Structure formats: C-alpha cells, structure tokens
Coordinates of C-alpha atoms and ligand atoms in Angstrom, one line a residue:
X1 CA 0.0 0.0 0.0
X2 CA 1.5 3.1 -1.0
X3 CA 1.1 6.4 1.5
X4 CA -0.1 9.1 0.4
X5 CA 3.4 10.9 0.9
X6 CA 5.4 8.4 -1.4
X7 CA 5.9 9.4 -5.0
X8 CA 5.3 6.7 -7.8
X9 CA 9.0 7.2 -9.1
X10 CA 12.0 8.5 -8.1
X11 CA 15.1 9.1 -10.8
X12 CA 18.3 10.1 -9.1
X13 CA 18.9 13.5 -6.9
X14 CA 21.8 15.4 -8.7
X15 CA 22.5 19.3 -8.1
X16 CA 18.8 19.8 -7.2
X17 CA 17.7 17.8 -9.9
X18 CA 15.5 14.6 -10.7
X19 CA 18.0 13.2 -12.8
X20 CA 17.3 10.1 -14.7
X21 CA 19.8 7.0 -14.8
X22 CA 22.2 7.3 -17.7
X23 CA 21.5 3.2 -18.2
X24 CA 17.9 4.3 -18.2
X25 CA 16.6 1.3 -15.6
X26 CA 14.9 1.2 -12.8
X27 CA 13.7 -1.0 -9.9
X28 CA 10.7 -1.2 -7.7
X29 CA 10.7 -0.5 -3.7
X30 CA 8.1 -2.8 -1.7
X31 CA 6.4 -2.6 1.3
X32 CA 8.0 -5.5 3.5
X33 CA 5.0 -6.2 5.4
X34 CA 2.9 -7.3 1.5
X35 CA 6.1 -7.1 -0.5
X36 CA 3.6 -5.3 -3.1
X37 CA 5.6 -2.5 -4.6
X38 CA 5.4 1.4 -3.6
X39 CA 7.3 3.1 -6.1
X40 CA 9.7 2.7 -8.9
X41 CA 13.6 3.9 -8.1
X42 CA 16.3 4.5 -10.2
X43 CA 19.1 1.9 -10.2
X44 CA 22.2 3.6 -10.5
X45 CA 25.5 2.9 -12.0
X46 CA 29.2 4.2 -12.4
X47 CA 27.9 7.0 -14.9
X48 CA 25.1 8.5 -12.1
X49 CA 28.3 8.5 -9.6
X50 CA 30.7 10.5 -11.5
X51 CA 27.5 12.9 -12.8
X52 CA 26.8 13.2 -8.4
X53 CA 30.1 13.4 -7.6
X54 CA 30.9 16.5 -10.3
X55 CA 27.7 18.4 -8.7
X56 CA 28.8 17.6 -5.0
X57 CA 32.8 19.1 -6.2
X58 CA 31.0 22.3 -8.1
X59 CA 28.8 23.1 -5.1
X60 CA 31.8 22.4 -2.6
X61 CA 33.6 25.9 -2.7
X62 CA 30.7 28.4 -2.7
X63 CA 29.7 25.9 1.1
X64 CA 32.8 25.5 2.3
X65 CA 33.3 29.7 2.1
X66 CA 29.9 30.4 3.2
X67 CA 30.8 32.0 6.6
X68 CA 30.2 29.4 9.7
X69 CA 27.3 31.3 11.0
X70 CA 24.9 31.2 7.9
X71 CA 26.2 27.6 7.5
X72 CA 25.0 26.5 11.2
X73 CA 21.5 28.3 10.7
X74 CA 21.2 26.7 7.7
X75 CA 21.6 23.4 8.8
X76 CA 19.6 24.3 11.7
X77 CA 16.6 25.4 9.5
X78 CA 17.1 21.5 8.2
X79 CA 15.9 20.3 11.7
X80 CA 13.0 22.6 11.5
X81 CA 11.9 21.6 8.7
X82 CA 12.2 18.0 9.5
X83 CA 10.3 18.3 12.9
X84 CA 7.5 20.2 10.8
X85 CA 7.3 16.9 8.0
X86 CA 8.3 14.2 11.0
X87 CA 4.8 12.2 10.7
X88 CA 5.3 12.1 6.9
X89 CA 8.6 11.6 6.6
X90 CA 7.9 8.2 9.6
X91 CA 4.9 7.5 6.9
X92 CA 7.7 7.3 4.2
X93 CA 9.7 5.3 6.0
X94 CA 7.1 2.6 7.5
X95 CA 5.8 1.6 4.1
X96 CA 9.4 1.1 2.6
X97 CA 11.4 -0.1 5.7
X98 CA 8.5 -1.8 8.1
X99 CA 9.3 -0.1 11.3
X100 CA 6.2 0.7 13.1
X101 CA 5.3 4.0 13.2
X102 CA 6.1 5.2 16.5
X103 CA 9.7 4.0 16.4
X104 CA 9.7 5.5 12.8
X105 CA 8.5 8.6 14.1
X106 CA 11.3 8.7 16.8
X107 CA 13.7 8.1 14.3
X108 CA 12.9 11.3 12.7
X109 CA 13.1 13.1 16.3
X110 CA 16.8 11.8 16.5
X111 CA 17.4 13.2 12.6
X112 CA 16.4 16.6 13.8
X113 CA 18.7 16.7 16.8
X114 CA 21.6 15.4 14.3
X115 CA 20.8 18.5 12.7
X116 CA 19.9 20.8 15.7
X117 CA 23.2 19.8 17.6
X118 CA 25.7 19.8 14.9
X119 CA 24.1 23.5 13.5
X120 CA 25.7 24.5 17.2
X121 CA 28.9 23.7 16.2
X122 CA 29.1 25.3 12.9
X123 CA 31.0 28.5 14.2
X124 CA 33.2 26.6 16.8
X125 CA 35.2 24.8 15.0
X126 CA 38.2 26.3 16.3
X127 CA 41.9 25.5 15.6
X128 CA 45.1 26.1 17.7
X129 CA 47.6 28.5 17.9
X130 CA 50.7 26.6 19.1
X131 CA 53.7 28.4 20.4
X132 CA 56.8 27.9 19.3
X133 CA 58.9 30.4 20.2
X134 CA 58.9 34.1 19.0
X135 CA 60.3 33.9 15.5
X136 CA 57.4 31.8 14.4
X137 CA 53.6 32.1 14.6
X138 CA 52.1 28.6 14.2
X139 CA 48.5 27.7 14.3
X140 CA 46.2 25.1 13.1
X141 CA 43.0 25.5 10.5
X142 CA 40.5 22.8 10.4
X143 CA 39.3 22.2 7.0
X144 CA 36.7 20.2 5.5
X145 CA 37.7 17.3 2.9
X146 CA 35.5 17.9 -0.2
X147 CA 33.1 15.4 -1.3
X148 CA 31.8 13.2 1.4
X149 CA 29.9 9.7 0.2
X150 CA 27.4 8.4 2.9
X151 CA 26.7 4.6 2.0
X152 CA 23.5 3.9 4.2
X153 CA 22.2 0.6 5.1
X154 CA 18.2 -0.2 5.6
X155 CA 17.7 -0.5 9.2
X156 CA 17.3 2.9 10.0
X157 CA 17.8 4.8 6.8
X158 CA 16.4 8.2 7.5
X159 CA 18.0 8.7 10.6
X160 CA 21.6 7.7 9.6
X161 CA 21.3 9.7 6.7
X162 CA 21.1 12.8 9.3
X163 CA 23.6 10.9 11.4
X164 CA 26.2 11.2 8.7
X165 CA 25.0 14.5 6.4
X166 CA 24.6 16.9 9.2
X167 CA 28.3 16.5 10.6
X168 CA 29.7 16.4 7.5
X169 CA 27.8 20.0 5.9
X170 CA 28.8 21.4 9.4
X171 CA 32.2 21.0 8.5
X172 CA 31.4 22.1 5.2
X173 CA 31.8 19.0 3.0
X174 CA 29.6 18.8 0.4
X175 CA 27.8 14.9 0.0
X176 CA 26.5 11.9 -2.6
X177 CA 24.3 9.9 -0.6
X178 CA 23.3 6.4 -1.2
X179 CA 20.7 4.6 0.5
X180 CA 20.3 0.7 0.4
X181 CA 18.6 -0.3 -2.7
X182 CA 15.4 -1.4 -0.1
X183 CA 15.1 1.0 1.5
X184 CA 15.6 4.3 -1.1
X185 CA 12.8 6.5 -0.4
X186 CA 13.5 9.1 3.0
X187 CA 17.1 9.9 1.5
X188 CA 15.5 12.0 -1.2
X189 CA 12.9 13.1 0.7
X190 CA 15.9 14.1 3.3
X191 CA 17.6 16.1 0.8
X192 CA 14.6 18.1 -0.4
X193 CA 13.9 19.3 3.2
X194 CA 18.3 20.5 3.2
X195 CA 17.8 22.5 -0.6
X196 CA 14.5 23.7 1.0
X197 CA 16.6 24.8 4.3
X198 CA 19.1 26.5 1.7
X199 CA 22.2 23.9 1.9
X200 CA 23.2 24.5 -1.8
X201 CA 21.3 21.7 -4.2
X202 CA 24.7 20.3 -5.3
X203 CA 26.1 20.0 -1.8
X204 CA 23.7 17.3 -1.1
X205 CA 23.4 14.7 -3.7
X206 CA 21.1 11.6 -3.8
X207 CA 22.4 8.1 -6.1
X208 CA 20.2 5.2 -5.8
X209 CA 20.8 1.6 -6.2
X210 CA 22.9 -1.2 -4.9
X211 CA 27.0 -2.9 -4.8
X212 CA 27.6 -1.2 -8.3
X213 CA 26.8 3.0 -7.4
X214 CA 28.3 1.9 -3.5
X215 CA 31.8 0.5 -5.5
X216 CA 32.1 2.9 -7.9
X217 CA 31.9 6.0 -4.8
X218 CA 34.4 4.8 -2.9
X219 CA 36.7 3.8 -5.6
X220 CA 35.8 7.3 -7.3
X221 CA 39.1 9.9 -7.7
X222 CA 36.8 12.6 -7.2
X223 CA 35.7 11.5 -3.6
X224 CA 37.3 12.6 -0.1
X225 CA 35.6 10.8 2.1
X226 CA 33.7 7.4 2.8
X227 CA 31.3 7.0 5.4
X228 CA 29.4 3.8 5.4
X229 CA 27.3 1.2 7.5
X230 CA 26.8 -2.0 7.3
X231 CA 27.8 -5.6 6.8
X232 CA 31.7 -6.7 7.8
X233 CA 32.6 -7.8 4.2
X234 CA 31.1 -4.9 2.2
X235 CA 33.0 -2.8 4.7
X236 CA 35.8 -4.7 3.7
X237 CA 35.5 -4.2 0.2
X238 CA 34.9 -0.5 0.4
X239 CA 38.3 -0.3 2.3
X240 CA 40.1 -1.9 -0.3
X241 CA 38.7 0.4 -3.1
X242 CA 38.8 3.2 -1.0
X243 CA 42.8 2.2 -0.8
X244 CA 43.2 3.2 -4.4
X245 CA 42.6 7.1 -4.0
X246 CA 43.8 6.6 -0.1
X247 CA 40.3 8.1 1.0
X248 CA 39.4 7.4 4.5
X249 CA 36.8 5.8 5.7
X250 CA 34.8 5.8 9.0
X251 CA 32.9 2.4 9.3
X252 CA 30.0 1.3 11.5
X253 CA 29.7 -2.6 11.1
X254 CA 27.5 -4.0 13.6
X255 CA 27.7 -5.9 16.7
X256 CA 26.9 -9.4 18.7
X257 CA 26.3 -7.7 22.2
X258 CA 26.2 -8.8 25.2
X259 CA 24.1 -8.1 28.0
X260 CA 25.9 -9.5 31.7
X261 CA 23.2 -10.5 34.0
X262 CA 24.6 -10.6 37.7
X263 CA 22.4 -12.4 40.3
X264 CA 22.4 -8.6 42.2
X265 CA 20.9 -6.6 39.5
X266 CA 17.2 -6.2 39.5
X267 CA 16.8 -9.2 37.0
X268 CA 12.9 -7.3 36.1
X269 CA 14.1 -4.2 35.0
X270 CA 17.4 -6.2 33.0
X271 CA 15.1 -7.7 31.2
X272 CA 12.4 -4.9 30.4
X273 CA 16.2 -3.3 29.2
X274 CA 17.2 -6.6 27.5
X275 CA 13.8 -7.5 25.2
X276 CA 13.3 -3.6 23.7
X277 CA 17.0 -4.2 23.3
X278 CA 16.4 -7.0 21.3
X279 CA 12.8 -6.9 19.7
X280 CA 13.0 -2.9 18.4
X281 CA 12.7 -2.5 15.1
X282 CA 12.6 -6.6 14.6
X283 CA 16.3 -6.8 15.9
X284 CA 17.7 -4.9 12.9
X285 CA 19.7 -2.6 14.9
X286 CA 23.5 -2.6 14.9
X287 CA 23.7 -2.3 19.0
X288 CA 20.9 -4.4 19.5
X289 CA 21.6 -6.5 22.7
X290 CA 21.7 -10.0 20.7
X291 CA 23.4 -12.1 23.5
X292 CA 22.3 -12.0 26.8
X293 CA 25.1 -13.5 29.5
X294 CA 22.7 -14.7 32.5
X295 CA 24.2 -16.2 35.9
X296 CA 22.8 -19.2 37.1
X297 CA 21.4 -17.9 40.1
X298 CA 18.7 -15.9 38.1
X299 CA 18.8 -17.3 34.6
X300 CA 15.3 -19.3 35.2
X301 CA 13.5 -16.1 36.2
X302 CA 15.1 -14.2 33.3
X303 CA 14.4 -17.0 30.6
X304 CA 10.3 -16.8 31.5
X305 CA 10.1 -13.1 32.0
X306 CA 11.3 -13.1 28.5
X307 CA 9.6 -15.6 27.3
X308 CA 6.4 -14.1 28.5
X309 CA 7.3 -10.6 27.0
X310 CA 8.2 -12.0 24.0
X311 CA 4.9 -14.2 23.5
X312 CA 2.9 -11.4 24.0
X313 CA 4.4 -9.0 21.3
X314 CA 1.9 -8.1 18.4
X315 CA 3.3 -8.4 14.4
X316 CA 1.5 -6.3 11.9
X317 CA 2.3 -3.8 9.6
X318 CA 4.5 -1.1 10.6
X319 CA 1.7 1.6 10.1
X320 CA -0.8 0.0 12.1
X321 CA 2.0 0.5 15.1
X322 CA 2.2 -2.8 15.8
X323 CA 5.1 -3.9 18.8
X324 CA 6.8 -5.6 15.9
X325 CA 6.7 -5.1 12.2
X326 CA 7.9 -7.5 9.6
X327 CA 12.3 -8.2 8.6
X328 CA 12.9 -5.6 6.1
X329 CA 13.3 -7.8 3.0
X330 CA 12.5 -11.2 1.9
X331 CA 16.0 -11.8 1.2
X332 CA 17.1 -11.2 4.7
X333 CA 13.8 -12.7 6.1
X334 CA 15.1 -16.1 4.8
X335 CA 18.8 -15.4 6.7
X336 CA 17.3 -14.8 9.7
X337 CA 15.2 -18.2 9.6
X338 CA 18.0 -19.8 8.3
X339 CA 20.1 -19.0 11.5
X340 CA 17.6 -20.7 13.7
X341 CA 17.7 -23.5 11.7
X342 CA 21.2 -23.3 12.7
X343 CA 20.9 -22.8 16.2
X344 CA 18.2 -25.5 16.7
X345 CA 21.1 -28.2 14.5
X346 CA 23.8 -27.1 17.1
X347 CA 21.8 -28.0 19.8
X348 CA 20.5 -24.3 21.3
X349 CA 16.8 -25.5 23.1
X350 CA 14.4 -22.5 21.5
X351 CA 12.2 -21.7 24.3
X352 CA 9.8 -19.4 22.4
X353 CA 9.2 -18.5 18.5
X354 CA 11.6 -19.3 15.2
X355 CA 8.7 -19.2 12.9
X356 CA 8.4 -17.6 9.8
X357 CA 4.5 -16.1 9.9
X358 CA 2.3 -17.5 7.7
X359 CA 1.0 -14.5 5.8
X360 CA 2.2 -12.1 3.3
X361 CA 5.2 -10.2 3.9
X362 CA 8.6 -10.8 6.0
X363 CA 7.2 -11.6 9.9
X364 CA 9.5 -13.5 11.7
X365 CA 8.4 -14.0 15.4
X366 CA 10.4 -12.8 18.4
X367 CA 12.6 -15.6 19.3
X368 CA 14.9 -16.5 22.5
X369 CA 17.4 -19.5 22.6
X370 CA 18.2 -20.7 25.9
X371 CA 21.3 -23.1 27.1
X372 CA 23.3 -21.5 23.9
X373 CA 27.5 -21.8 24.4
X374 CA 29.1 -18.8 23.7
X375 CA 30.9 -21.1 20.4
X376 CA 27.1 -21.9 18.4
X377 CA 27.2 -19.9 15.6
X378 CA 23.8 -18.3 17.0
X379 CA 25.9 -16.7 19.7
X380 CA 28.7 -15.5 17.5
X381 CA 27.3 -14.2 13.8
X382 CA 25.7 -11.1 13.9
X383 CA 21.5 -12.2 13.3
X384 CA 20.1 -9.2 12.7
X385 CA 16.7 -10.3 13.6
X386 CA 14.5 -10.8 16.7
X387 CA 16.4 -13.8 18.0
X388 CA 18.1 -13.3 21.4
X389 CA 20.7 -16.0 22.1
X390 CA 20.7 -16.9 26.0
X391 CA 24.3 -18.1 27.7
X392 CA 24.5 -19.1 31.0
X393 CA 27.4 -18.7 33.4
X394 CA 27.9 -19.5 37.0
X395 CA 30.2 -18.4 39.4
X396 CA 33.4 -20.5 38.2
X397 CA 33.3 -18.3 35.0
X398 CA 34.2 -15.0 34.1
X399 CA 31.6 -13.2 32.1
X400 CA 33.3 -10.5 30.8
X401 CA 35.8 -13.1 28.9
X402 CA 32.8 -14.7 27.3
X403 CA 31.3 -11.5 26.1
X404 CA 34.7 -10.1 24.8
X405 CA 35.4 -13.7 23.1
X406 CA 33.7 -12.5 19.9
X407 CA 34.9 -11.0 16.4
X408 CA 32.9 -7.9 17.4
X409 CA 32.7 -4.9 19.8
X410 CA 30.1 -2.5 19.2
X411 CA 28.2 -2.1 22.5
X412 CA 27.7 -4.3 25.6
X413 CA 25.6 -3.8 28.7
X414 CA 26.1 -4.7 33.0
X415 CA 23.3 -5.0 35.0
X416 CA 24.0 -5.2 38.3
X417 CA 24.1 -3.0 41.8
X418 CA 27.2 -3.3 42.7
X419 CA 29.3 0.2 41.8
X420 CA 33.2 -1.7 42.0
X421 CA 31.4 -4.7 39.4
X422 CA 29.8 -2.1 36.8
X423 CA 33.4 0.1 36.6
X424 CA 35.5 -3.2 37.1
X425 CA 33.2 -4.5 34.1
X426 CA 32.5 -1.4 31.6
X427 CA 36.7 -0.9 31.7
X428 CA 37.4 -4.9 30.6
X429 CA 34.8 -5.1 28.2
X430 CA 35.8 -4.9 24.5
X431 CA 32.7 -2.1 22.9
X432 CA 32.7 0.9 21.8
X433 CA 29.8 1.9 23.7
X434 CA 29.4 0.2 27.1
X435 CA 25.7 0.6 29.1
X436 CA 25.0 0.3 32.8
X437 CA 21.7 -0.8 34.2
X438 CA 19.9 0.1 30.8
X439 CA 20.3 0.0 26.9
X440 CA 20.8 2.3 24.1
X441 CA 22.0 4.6 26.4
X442 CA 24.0 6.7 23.3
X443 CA 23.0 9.9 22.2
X444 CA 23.5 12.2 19.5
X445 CA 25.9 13.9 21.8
X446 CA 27.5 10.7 22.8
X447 CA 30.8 8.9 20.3
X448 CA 29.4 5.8 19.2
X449 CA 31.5 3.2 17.1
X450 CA 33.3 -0.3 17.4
X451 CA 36.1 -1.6 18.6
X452 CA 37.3 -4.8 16.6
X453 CA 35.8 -5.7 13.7
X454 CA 32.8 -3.7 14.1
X455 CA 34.6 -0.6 13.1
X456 CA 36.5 2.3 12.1
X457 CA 36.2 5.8 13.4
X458 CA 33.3 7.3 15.8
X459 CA 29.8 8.9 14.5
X460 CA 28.0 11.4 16.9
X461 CA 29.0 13.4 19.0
X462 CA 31.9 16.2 18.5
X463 CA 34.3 13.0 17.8
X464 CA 32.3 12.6 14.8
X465 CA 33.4 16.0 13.2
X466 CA 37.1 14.5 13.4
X467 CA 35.5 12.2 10.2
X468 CA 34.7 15.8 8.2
X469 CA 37.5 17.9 9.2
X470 CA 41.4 17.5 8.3
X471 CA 43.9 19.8 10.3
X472 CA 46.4 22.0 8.4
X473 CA 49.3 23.5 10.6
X474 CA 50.5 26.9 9.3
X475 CA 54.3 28.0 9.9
X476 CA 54.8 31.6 9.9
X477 CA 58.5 33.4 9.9
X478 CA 58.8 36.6 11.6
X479 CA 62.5 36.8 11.3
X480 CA 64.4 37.7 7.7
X481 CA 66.7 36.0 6.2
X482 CA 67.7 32.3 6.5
X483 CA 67.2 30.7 9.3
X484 CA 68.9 26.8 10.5
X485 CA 65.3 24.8 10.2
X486 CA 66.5 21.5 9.0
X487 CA 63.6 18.3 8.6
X488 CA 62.8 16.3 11.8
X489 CA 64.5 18.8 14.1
Ligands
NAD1 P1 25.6 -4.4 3.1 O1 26.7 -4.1 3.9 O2 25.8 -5.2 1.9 O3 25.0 -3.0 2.5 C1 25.1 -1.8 3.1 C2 25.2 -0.7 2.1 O4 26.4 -0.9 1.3 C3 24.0 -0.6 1.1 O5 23.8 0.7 0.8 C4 24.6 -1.4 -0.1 O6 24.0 -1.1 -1.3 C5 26.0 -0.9 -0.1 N1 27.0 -1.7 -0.8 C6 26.9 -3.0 -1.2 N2 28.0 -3.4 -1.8 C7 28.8 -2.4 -1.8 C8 30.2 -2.2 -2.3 N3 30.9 -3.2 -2.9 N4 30.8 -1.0 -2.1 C9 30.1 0.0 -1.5 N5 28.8 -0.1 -1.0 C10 28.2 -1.3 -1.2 O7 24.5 -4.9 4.0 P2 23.3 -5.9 3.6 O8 23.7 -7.0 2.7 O9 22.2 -5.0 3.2 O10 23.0 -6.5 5.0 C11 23.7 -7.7 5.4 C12 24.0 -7.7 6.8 O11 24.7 -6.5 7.2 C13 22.9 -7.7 7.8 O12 22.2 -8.9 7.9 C14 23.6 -7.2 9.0 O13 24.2 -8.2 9.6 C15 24.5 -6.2 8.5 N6 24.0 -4.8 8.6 C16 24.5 -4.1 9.6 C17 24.1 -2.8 9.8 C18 24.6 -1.9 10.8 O14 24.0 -1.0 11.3 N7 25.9 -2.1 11.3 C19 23.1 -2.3 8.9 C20 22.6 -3.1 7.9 C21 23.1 -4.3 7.8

C-alpha cells in the first residue's frame, strides 16, 4: 500500500535535480510487510556517480566559504523543517522499511537533533595556535575534505542519513548519498527538506541503487571521504577500493552484544532493558543486545520473563503501530530463519518463537534461545533479527571473557548493583559503547563506534566532526633572512 506521501517514481537527486539513470533502468521498492511495490527507483551505475560526484565538487567551494554562522543556521533550518514533516517523513519510511510507526517517528526526532546539535557547532570549529617560540607564529585550521559519500544501510535509513549529512555539511563538505537499494525512499525526501533549508542543491546529492553505485563512490578519484554502514565484508570491500585514491573511511559494522546479567541486579528491570533491546525495530539494529550472559542464580527467572514478553508481542504492519513489524526484506527474512535452523542443529533448546509467519510479507516472530554456548554460531554471527541467544554462566566463569570472546565490539551492557562490578566490568569489556543498568544509552551527543571488527572511526557526538574535518598547521616566519630549520629537528 503506498502512502499518500510516497511518490510513484524517483530518478536520481543530482545538483537539485531529478536526474534520470544514464543506463535508463529502474527497480521497484516494496512494502516489507505485503512485498507489493510502492514506487519505482532508479538503479544507479558508475555514470550516475561521476554525474553526483561533479555536482557535490562544483557546489563544494561556494559551502565551504559560506561564513560558519549562515552555515549553522542553515543546517539548523534542516531540523525545522524536519520536525514540521516528521509524521510524513515516519509515513515514508514505514511503508518502505517496516518499522512501526512510533519507532519510525522517533527516528525522525533523533534526525532533527543530528541536525539541531551539529548547527551548534558550525561557528566553533576552532583551531590552535601553538607556540613555538617568537620567531614563528604557528596555528592550526580545520578544513573540510571535499566530497563526502554516505553509503546507508536499511535498518534505519532516514535517521543515519542525518547521522552522517549533518556533521559532514557542518564541517562544510559537500555529500552523494546512497541509500540501500530497499530502502531508497527518505534519503531523497531528506535532501529536499536541506535545498529547502538553503544547503546549496549540489552539496547534497542523492544516487540510488545497490554494490555497483556503492563501489564505484568509494573507488571514485573525485571522492574525499567514505562514510558507510553495514555488513563486515562490504565494509571490507569499500576499504580496499577506498585504498586506491587513499580516501578514509569511518565504518559502522554491527555488533553481537552482550548483556551480563549478575544475580544482584534487578533481573525485572534487566530484562524490560534486554527485550526492547532485542525486539525494536525486529532486531535490525546494529547495538541491539543480541546475546544476553545470565548467571545461574537468576537465569530461570530471566528465561520466563522473557519468554512471557516475548509471547505477548503483536506483528502487523509497521503503520498499524504494531510492537513488531515484519524483517525488512525477503532476502534477509530467509537469513534470519535460516540461522535458527542453525541454532536449533547445534543443539541451542528455543524456548519461544523461530517461525516464519504465515501470511504475506517478512514476519519473523520474536525468538529466544536458551542453554546456547558462547561457540554456536547463534551466539557469534551477527542475526540481525529478533532472535536473542541466551548463555548461562555461573560463578566459576568470568563473564566479561565470554562477552569479549567474539569477532565484534560495538556495545555491551552490565546489570547489576554493585558500583566496583559495573566500573570493574564497563573498563574490561571490548565495545565501543558500554551501558550500565539500561540499553541504548547513546546519544547524539554521545561517540558511538566499534572496537574490533565492528569498526573504524566514531559517528555522533563532537568526535564525529574528526571524520569531516582534516587539520592543516601553518608556519609563519617573523625573522628575515635564513634561518637553521632542517627536517625532523
Ligand atoms: P551491506 O553491507 O551489503 O549493505 C550496506 C550498504 O552498502 C548498502 O547501501 C549497499 O547497497 C552498499 N553496498 C553493497 N555493496 C557495496 C560495495 N561493494 N561497495 C560499497 N557499497 C556497497 O548490508 P546488507 O547486505 O544489506 O545486509 C547484510 C548484513 O549487514 C545484515 O544482515 C547485518 O548483519 C549487517 N548490517 C549491519 C548494519 C549496521 O547498522 N551495522 C546495517 C545493515 C546491515
């Protein structure tokens, strides 16, 4: 079903311009709870890349010299205007991602503060003057790069578009966007809103499509910058291409982690924290708490709490506002059930779910495996679907070596009440982003990014600007004639 804010076709988004694909094709977009189609996308190639990329490197001097505090109204009129379109924009994004609506809508809240904060920052981006004695002045200048590409997955595709954009036109990079190929739509609807704001049209670019437009932008000469989310191996590729031109990359590549249940923490309120952790937005979230680490002394409580919580979540269609709406594709749907397949062959006991629905669309039911080792394949792959993987440990283990024996560190969580266990803990444990007594505790405000294989680099926050800026040191000589400067003295 399309709603009424979703256009029947969308060619590409170059300098302001519907743009059609030089190759001519295009591809539908479907609603993942019917997997009927909503509109008709462009499907991009090298040719719409380098004809994005030429508009973003036009636009880039006139935004990079527009003085800092037009640039940070600017980008704060974007927030505006997304706050004024938010239940449109969450309409958008339901009927092409399958988010229910309230979480869809709260993604857009979060886009708006992406904007709102970073617009703050615009005019203090100050550089250093360093002092090196009095026949030199020496200070620092933080410049943007040029082009930035943001390669977005489909999990939350309107929000990291903000996540990514607003930081980088702060720093006064000019973009090419390009969504997942399933989830297209609120990236052009996202750029509209920054021309309307006045962000120059070819500052913010919008290439559809899938591997072929996301290769050829970070392989491209005429690109600065590569941010990108997503899987480990297409985050591997783009760092090899990007390793032609020597463009760097910041890299957000998901998670498997783990939430340590000690027998002191308020085991009712760890697993309130653990289930939205786990269930929100079907599990497709990259810091979703996918392996929960229970001691023995509590697991039995936790396991039916759970259980119960999850038995009584509701599937429907995202815009019905359901608890749960459907995997995002039909593709992934199949992954997902083919994991539990997995998990049920290496022995993990499933106390509640693992079913595909039996109706259109891509429902998979909330899931829990209990007495899962820490070795299943359940417990170490990343899922990406409502399917929490249960480990128990007793007193004769250490729980923090368990959670940290794993290829990745996004996030982890400690519940518990004891102060020395939660600092002890949070400093041993191998994430990026490490939660006490609660989940999803980053912000916009907060760094956010992965240790080990889940990344490179941090996104929100003022750390993220470090992504959009480089630092040039200027030397100045007060003194005439020659003076004894020799290299590396
Ligand atoms: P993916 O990594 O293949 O795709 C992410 C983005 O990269 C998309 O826009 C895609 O079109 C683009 N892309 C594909 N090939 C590319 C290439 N060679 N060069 C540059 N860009 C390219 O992810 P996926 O296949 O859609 O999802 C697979 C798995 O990835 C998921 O099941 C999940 O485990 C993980 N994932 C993680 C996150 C996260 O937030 N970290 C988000 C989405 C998916």
């Amino acid at each position: 079903m399309r709603s009424p804010d979703v256009r029947e076709r969308y060619p590409h988004l170059v300098g302001g311009s519907w743009t059609e694909p030089v190759a001519g094709e295009y591809v539908e977009t479907v609603d993942p709870a019917t997997n009927e189609p909503i509109a008709t996308v462009a499907s991009g190639t090298a040719a719409d890349v380098d004809a994005a990329v030429s508009a973003a490197r036009a636009a880039f001097p006139e935004w990079r010299d527009t003085d800092p505090v037009t640039r940070g109204q600017r980008v704060h009129r974007v927030a505006e205007l997304i706050r004024a379109r938010r239940d449109e924009l969450a309409a958008i994004e339901t009927v092409d991602q399958g988010k229910p609506l309230s979480q869809a809508r709260s993604d857009f809240e979060g886009a708006a503060r992406y904007f709102e904060y970073y617009a703050g920052a615009a005019d203090k981006l100050e550089g250093e003057s360093i002092p090196v004695g009095t026949g030199q002045v020496d200070f620092t200048v933080r410049e943007p790069y040029g082009v930035s590409a943001q390669i977005l997955p489909w999990n939350f595709p309107g929000n990291l578009f903000a996540r990514g954009v607003a930081p980088a036109l702060v720093a006064g990079n000019a973009v090419v966007v390009k969504p997942a190929p399933t989830t297209p739509l609120s990236a052009f609807h996202l750029a509209e809103l920054c021309h309307e704001a006045g962000i120059p049209e070819g500052a913010v670019n919008v290439v559809a499509g899938g591997g072929e437009p996301g290769g050829a932008l970070t392989e491209h000469a005429g690109v600065d910058t590569v941010t990108f989310t997503g899987s480990v191996p297409t985050g591997q590729a783009v760092m090899r291409a990007a390793a032609e031109h020597v463009t760097p990359v910041t890299l957000e590549l998901g998670g498997k982690n783990p939430a340590i249940v000690y027998p002191d923490a308020d085991v009712e309120e760890a697993v309130g924290w653990v289930a939205t952790a786990i269930f929100t937005n079907a599990g497709q979230v990259c810091s979703a708490a996918d392996r929960a680490l229970v001691h023995e002394d509590v697991y039995d409580a936790f396991v039916e709490q759970i259980t119960a919580i999850a038995e009584a979540y509701e599937l429907g269609p995202g815009r019905e506002d359901p608890d749960m709406g459907p995997l995002n594709s039909e593709a992934h749907r199949e992954r997902v059930a083919e994991y539990v397949e997995r998990g049920r062959e290496e022995g993990a006991t499933l106390a509640v779910g693992g079913d595909v629905l039996d109706r259109a669309g891509n429902f998979v039911e909330p899931t829990v495996f209990v007495d899962v080792d820490n070795g299943m394949t359940v417990a170490q792959e990343e899922i990406f679907g409502p399917v929490l993987v249960v480990v128990p440990f007793s007193d004769d283990d250490d729980p923090v070596e368990i959670a940290n024996d794993v290829e990745y560190g996004l996030t982890a969580g400690v519940f518990t009440n004891d102060v020395r266990r939660a600092h002890r803990d949070a400093r041993r444990l191998e994430a990026g982003n490490v939660y006490v007594n609660k989940w999803f505790g980053d912000t916009n405000q907060t760094p956010f990014g992965g240790y080990k294989k889940s990344g490179i680099g941090r996104e929100k926050g003022f750390e993220a600007l470090d992504s959009y800026l480089q630092t040039k040191n200027v030397a100045i000589n007060l003194e005439r004639g020659l003076g004894d400067d020799l290299p590396g003295a």
